CSV table of C-alpha atoms in Angstrom, one decimal:
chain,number,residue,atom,x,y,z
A,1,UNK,CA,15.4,8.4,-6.3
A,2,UNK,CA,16.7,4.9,-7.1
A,3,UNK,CA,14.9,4.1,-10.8
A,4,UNK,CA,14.6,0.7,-9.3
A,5,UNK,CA,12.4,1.4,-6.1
A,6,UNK,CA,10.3,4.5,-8.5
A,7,UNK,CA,9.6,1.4,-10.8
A,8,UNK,CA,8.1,-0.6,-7.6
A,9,UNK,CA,6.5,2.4,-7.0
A,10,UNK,CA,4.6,3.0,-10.0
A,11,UNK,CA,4.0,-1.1,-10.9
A,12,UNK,CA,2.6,-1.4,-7.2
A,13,UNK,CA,0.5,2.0,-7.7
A,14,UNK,CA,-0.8,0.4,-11.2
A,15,UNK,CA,-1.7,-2.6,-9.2
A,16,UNK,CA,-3.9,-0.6,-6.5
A,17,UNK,CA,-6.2,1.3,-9.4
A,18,UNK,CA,-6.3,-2.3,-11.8
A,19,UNK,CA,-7.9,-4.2,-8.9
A,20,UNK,CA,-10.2,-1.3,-7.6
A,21,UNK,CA,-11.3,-0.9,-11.5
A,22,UNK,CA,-13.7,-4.3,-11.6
A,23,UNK,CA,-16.8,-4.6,-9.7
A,24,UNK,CA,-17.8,-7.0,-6.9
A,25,UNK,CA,-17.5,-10.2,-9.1
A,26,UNK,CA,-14.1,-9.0,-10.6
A,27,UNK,CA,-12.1,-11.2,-12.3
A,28,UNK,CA,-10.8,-13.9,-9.9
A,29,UNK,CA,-7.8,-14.5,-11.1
A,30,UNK,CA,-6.8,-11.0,-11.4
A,31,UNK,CA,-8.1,-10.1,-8.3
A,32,UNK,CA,-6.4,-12.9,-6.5
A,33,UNK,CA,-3.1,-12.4,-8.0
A,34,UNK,CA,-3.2,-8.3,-7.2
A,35,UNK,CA,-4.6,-9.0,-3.4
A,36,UNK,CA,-1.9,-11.6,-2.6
A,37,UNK,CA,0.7,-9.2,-2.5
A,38,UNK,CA,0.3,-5.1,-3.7
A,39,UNK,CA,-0.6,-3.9,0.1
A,40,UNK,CA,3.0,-6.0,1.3
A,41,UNK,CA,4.9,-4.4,-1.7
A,42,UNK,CA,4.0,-0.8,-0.8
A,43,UNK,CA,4.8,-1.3,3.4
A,44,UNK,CA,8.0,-3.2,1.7
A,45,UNK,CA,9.0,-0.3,-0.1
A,46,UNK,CA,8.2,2.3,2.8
A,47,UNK,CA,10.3,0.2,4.8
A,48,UNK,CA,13.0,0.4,2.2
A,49,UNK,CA,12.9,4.2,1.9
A,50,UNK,CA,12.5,4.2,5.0
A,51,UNK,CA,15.9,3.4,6.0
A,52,UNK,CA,17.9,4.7,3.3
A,53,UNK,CA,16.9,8.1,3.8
A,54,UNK,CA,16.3,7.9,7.5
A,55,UNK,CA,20.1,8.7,9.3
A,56,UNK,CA,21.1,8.2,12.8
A,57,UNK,CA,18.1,6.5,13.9
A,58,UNK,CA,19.2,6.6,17.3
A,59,UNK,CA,19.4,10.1,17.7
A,60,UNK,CA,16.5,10.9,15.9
A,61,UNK,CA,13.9,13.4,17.5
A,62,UNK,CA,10.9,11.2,18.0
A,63,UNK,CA,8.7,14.7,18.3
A,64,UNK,CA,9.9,16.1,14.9
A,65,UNK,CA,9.4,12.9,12.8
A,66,UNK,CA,5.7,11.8,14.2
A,67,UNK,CA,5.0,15.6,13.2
A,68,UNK,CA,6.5,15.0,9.8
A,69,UNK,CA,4.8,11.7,9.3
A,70,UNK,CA,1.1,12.4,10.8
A,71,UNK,CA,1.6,15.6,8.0
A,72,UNK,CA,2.8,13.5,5.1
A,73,UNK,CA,0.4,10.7,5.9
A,74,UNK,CA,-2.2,11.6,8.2
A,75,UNK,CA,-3.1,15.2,6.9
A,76,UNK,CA,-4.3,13.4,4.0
A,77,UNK,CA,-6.2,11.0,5.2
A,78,UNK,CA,-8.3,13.1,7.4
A,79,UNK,CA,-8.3,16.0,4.5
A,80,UNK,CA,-9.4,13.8,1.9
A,81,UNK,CA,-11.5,11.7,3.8
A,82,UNK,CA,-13.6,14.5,5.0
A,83,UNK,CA,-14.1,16.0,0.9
A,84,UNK,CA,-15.3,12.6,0.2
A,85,UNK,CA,-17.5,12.2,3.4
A,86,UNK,CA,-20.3,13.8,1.6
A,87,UNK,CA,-20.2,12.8,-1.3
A,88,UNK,CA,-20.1,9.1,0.0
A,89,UNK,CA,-23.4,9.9,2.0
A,90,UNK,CA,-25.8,10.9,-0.2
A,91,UNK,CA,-24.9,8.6,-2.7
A,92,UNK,CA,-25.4,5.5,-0.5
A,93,UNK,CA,-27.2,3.7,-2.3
A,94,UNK,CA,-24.9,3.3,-5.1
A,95,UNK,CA,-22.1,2.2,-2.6
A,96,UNK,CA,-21.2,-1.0,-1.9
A,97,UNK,CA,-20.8,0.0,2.2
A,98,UNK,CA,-23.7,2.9,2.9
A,99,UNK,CA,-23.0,5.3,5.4
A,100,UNK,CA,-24.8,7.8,7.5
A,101,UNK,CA,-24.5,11.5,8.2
A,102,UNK,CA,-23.6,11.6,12.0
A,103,UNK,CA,-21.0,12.8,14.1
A,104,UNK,CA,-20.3,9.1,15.5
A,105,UNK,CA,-20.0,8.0,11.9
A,106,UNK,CA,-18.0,10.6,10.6
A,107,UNK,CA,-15.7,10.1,13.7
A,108,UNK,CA,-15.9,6.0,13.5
A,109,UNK,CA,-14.1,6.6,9.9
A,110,UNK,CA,-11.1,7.8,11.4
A,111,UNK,CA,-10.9,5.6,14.0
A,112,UNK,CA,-11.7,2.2,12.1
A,113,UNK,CA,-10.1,3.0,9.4
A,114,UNK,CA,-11.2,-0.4,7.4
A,115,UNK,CA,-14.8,1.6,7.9
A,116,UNK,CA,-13.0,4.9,6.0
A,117,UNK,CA,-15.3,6.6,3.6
A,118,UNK,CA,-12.3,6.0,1.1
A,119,UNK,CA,-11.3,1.9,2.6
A,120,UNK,CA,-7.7,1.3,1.2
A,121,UNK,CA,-7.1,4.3,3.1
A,122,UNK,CA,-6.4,1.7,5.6
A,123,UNK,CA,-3.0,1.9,4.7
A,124,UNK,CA,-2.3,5.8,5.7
A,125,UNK,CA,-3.0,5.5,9.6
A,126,UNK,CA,-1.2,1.9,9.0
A,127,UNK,CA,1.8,3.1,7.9
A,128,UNK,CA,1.9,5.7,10.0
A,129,UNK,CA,2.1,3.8,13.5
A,130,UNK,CA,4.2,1.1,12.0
A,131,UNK,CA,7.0,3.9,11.4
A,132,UNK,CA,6.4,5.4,15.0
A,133,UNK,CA,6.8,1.7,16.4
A,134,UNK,CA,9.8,0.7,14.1
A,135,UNK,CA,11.9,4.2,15.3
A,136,UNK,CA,11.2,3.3,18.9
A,137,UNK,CA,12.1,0.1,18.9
A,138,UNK,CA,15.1,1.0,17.1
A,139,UNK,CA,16.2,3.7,19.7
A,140,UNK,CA,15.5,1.4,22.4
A,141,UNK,CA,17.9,-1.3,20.7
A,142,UNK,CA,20.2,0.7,19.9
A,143,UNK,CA,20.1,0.2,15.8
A,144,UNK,CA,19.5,-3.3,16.2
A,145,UNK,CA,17.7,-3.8,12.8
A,146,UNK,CA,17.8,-7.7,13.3
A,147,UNK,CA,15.5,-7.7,16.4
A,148,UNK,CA,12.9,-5.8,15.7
A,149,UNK,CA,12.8,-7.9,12.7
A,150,UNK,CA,12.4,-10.6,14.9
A,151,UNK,CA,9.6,-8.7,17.4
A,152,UNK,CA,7.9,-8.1,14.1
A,153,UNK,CA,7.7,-11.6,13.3
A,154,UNK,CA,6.1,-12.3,16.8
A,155,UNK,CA,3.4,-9.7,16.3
A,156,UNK,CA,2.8,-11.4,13.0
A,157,UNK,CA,2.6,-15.3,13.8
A,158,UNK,CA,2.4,-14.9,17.7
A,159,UNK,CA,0.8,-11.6,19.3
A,160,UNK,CA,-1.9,-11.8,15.8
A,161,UNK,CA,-3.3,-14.9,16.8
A,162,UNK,CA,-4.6,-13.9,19.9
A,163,UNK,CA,-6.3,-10.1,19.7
A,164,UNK,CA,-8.3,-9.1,17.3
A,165,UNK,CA,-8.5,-5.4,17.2
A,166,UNK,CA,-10.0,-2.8,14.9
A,167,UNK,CA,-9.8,-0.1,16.3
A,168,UNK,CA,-6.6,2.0,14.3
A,169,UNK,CA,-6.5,-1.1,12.4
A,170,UNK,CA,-4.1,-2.8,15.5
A,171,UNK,CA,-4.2,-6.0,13.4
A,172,UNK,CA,-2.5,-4.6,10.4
A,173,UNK,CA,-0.1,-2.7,11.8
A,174,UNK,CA,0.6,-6.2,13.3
A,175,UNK,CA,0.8,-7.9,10.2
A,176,UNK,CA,2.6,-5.5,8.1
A,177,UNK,CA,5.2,-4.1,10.4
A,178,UNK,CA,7.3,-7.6,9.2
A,179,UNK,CA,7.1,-6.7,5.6
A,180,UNK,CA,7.9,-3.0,6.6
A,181,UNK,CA,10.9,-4.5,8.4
A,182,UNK,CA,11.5,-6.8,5.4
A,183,UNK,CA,12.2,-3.5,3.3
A,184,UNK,CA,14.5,-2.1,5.7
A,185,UNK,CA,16.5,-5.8,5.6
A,186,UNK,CA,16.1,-5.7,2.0
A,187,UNK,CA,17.8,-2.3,1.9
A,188,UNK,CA,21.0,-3.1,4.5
A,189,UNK,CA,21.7,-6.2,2.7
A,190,UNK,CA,20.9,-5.0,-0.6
A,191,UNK,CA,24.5,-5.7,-2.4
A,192,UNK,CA,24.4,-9.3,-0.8
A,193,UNK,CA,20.9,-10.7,-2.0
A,194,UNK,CA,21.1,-8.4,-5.3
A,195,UNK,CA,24.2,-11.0,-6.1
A,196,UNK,CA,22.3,-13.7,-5.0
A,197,UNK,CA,19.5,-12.7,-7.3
A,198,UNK,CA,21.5,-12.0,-10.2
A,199,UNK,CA,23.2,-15.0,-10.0
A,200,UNK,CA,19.8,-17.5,-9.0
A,201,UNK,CA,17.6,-14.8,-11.4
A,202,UNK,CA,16.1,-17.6,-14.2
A,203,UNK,CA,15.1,-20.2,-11.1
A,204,UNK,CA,14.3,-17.4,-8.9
A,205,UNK,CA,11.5,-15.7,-11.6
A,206,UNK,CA,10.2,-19.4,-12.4
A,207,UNK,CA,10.0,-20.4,-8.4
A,208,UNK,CA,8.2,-17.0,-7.6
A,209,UNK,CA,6.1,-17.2,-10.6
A,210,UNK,CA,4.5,-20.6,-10.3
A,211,UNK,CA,4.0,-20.1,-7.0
A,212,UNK,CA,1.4,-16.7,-8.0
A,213,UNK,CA,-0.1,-18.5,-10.6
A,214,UNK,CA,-0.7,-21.3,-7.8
A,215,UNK,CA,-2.3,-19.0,-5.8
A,216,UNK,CA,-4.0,-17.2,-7.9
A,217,UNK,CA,-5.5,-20.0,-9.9
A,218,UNK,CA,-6.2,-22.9,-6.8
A,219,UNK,CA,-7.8,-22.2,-3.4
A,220,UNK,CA,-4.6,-22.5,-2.1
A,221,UNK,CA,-5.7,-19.6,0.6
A,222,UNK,CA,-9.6,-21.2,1.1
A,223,UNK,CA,-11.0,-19.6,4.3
A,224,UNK,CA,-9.3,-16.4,4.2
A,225,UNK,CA,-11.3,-13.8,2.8
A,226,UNK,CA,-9.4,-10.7,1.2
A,227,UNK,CA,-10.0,-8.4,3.9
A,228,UNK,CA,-9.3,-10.9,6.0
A,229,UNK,CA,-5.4,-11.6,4.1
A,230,UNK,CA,-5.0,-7.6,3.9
A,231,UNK,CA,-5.4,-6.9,7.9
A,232,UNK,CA,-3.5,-10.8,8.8
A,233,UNK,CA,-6.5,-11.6,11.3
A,234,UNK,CA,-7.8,-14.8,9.4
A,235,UNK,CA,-11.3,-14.3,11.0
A,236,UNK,CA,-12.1,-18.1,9.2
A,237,UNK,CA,-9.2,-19.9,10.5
A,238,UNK,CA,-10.4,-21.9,14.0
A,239,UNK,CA,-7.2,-23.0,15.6
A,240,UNK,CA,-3.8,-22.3,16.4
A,241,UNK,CA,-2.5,-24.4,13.8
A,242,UNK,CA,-4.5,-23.3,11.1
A,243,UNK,CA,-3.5,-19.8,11.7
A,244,UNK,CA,0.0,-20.0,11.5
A,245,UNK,CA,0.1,-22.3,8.5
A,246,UNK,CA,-2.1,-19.9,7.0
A,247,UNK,CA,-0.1,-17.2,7.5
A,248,UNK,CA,2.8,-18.5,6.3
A,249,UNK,CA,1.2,-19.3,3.4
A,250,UNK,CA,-0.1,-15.6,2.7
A,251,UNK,CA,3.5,-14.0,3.5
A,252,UNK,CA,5.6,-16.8,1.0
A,253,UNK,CA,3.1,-15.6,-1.1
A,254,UNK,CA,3.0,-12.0,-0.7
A,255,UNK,CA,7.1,-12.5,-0.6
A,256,UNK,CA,7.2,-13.7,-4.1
A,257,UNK,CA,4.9,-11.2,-4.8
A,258,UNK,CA,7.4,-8.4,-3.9
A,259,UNK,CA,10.5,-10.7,-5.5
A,260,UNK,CA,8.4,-11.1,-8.6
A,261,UNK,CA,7.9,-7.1,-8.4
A,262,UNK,CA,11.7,-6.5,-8.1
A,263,UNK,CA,12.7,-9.1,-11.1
A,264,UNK,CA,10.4,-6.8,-13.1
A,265,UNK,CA,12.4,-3.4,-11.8
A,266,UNK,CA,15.4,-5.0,-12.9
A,267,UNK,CA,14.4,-5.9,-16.1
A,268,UNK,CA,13.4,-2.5,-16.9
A,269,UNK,CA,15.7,-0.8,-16.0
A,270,UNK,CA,18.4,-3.1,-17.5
A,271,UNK,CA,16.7,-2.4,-20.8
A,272,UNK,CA,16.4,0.9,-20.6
A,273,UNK,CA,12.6,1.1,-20.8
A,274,UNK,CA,10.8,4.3,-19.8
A,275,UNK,CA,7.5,4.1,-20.8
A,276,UNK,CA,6.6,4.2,-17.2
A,277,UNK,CA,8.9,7.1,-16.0
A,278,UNK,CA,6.1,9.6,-16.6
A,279,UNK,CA,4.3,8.8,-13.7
A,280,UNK,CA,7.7,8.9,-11.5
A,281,UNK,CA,7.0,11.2,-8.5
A,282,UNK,CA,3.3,11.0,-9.0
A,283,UNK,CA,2.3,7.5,-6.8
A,284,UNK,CA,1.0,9.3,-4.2
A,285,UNK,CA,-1.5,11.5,-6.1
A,286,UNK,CA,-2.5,8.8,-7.4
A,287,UNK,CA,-3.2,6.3,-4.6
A,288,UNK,CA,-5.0,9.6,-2.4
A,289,UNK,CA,-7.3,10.9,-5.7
A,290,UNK,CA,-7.9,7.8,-8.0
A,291,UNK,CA,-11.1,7.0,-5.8
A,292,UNK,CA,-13.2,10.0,-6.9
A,293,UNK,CA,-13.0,9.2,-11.3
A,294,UNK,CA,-12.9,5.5,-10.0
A,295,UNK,CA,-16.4,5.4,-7.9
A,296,UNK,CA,-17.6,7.7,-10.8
A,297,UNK,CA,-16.8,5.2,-13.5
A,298,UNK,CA,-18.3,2.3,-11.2
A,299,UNK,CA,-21.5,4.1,-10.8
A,300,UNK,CA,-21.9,5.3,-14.0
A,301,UNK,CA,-21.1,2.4,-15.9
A,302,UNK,CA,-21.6,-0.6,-13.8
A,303,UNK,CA,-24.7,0.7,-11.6
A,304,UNK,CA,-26.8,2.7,-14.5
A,305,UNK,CA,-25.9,1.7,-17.4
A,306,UNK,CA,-25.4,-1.8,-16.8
A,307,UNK,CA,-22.1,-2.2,-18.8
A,308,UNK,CA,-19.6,-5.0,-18.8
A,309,UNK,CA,-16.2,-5.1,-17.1
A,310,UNK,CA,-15.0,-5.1,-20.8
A,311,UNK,CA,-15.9,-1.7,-21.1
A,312,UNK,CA,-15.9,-0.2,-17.3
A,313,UNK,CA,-12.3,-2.1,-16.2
A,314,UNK,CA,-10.2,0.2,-19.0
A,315,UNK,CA,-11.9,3.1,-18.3
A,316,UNK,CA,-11.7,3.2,-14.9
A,317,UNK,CA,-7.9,2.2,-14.7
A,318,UNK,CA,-6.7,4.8,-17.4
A,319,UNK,CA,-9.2,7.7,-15.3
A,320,UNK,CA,-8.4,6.6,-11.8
A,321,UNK,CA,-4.3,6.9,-12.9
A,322,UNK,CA,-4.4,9.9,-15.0
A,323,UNK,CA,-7.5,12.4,-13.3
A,324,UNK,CA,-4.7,12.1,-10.6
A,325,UNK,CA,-1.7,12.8,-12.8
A,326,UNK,CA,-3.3,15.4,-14.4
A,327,UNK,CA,-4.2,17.4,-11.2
A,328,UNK,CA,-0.2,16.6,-9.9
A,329,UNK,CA,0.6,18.6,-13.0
A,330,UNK,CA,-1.6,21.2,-13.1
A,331,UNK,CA,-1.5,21.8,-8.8
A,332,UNK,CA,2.1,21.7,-9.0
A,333,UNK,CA,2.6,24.3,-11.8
A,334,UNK,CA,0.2,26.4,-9.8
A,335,UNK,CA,1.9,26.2,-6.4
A,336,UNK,CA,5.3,26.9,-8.2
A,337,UNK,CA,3.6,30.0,-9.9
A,338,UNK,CA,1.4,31.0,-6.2
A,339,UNK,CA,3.6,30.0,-3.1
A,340,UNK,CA,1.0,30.6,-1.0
A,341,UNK,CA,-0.5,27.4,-1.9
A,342,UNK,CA,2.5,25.0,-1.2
A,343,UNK,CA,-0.1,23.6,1.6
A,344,UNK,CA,-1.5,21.8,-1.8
A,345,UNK,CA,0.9,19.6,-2.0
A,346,UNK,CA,0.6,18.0,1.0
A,347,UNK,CA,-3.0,17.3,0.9
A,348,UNK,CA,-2.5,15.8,-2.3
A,349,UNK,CA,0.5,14.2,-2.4
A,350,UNK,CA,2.2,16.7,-5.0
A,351,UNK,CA,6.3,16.2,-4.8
A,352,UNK,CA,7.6,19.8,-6.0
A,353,UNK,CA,11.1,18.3,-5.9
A,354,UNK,CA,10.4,16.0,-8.9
């Protein structure tokens, strides 16, 4: 694995359980500055690893890899979702979105998946039809990476503004599909703009920078609510205007987000760091278990005993990281020990090649 992209990995997983770790209020700045751009960073990398592991594109059996994707992503999401179904149910009324024990709810999960039991599992199903999509167009253009990097702009400034579907999230896969295609551009050109980067690197940092700390400290993105930024259908925005210079806004912003992210990969692995490398192989755990010790934490701490985000924020970041980590290491020992329970790793994200 290229130490560069497992360090985007692990900063952008690090990202996911810090702003999940406050409670409703949160810490604005923090929040704002994580939201703008940690969801575009992980489609950015998908895309990336995407195409440098994906060969022949155009011969490609589309059969064989929706089968490999709907088990690596969607396997999860139903698997997990279901464990947590439960749970989620009869403790209701210490959630901040109470469900009910029905069929039609239970179902609706799946199908909405901004209404999951476990909601930034919106990005599994996401992910998942953004992939199919990017391989068909790609067959049907014949490797033509440039234009359906240009249909995926379309869907994102054009088709966006005009439909406004829920249903398998239709509007993110919409908006994400051009930062998706953005890491598969990123990874074609990579010798080119790496140059570029290294030679522009001391403007390039302070440009992207003050352009976060704009963000994140002005209400630079006023009328667009975070959900709202995370699926690219600004419910708020009334015109056609509006929405495209809002959405510009959001993806220079979750742009420098992502160049801000690789600067940082540079950097460490220029200096050799590897403080970090411990959790190299372990994202996905991570991102598909640190719910469970996080909701614990929030109801324990912020809902009965009444304890400030000084307290609860630390806690639940180093449990929601490590619960995970710990089970990775554990499950995977025991699946190398007891074959017969290689299925493990799927459901959980365990990589028994790292």
């Amino acid at each position: 694995m290229n130490k560069n992209i497992s360090f985007l990995q692990i900063f952008g997983i690090l990202l996911v359980v810090l702003g999940h770790s406050s409670n409703e209020e949160g810490i604005p700045f923090l929040s704002k500055w994580i939201y703008s751009f940690h969801m575009p960073l992980f489609i950015f990398i998908s895309g990336f690893l995407f195409y440098l592991t994906t060969k022949d594109i155009c011969n490609i059996n589309l059969y064989k890899f929706i089968k490999k994707k709907f088990i690596r992503l969607i396997l999860p999401y139903i698997v997990i979702s279901s464990i947590a179904y439960l749970p989620k149910v009869f403790l209701s009324k210490f959630a901040q979105r109470s469900i009910d024990l029905s069929i039609n709810s239970y179902l609706h999960s799946f199908l909405y998946p901004w209404d999951n039991v476990i909601r930034f599992f919106w990005f599994l199903p996401t992910l998942f039809f953004i992939m199919i999509i990017v391989v068909i167009l790609l067959k049907i253009t014949k490797n033509k990476l440039h234009i359906v990097f240009y249909f995926s702009i379309i869907l994102s400034f054009g088709v966006l503004n005009f439909i406004d579907i829920d249903v398998l999230n239709i509007n993110g896969i919409f908006n994400y599909m051009l930062f998706f295609c953005l890491g598969m551009m990123y990874c074609k050109y990579k010798e080119r703009l790496n140059e570029i980067l290294r030679k522009n690197f001391s403007v390039i940092f302070i440009l992207v920078f003050i352009l976060l700390v704009i963000n994140a400290t002005t209400n630079l993105f006023d009328g667009i609510s975070v959900s709202g930024s995370e699926t690219g259908k600004m419910k708020e925005v009334a015109t056609n205007v509006e929405f495209i210079t809002y959405k510009l806004f959001y993806v220079v912003i979750a742009i420098s987000g992502i160049i801000l992210s690789i600067i940082l990969s540079k950097l460490y692995c220029k200096y050799n760091y590897t403080f970090l490398n411990h959790l190299d192989g372990k994202t996905f755990t991570i991102y598909l278990l640190s719910w469970f010790s996080q909701v614990f934490v929030r109801i324990v701490g912020y809902q009965i005993l009444n304890l400030s985000m000084i307290y609860v924020v630390p806690v639940s970041f180093i449990l929601g990281v490590y619960v995970p980590v710990l089970i990775n290491i554990y499950i995977k020992d025991f699946i190398l020990k007891c074959n017969k329970f290689r299925f493990l790793s799927i459901i959980l994200g365990i990589n028994l090649k790292r």
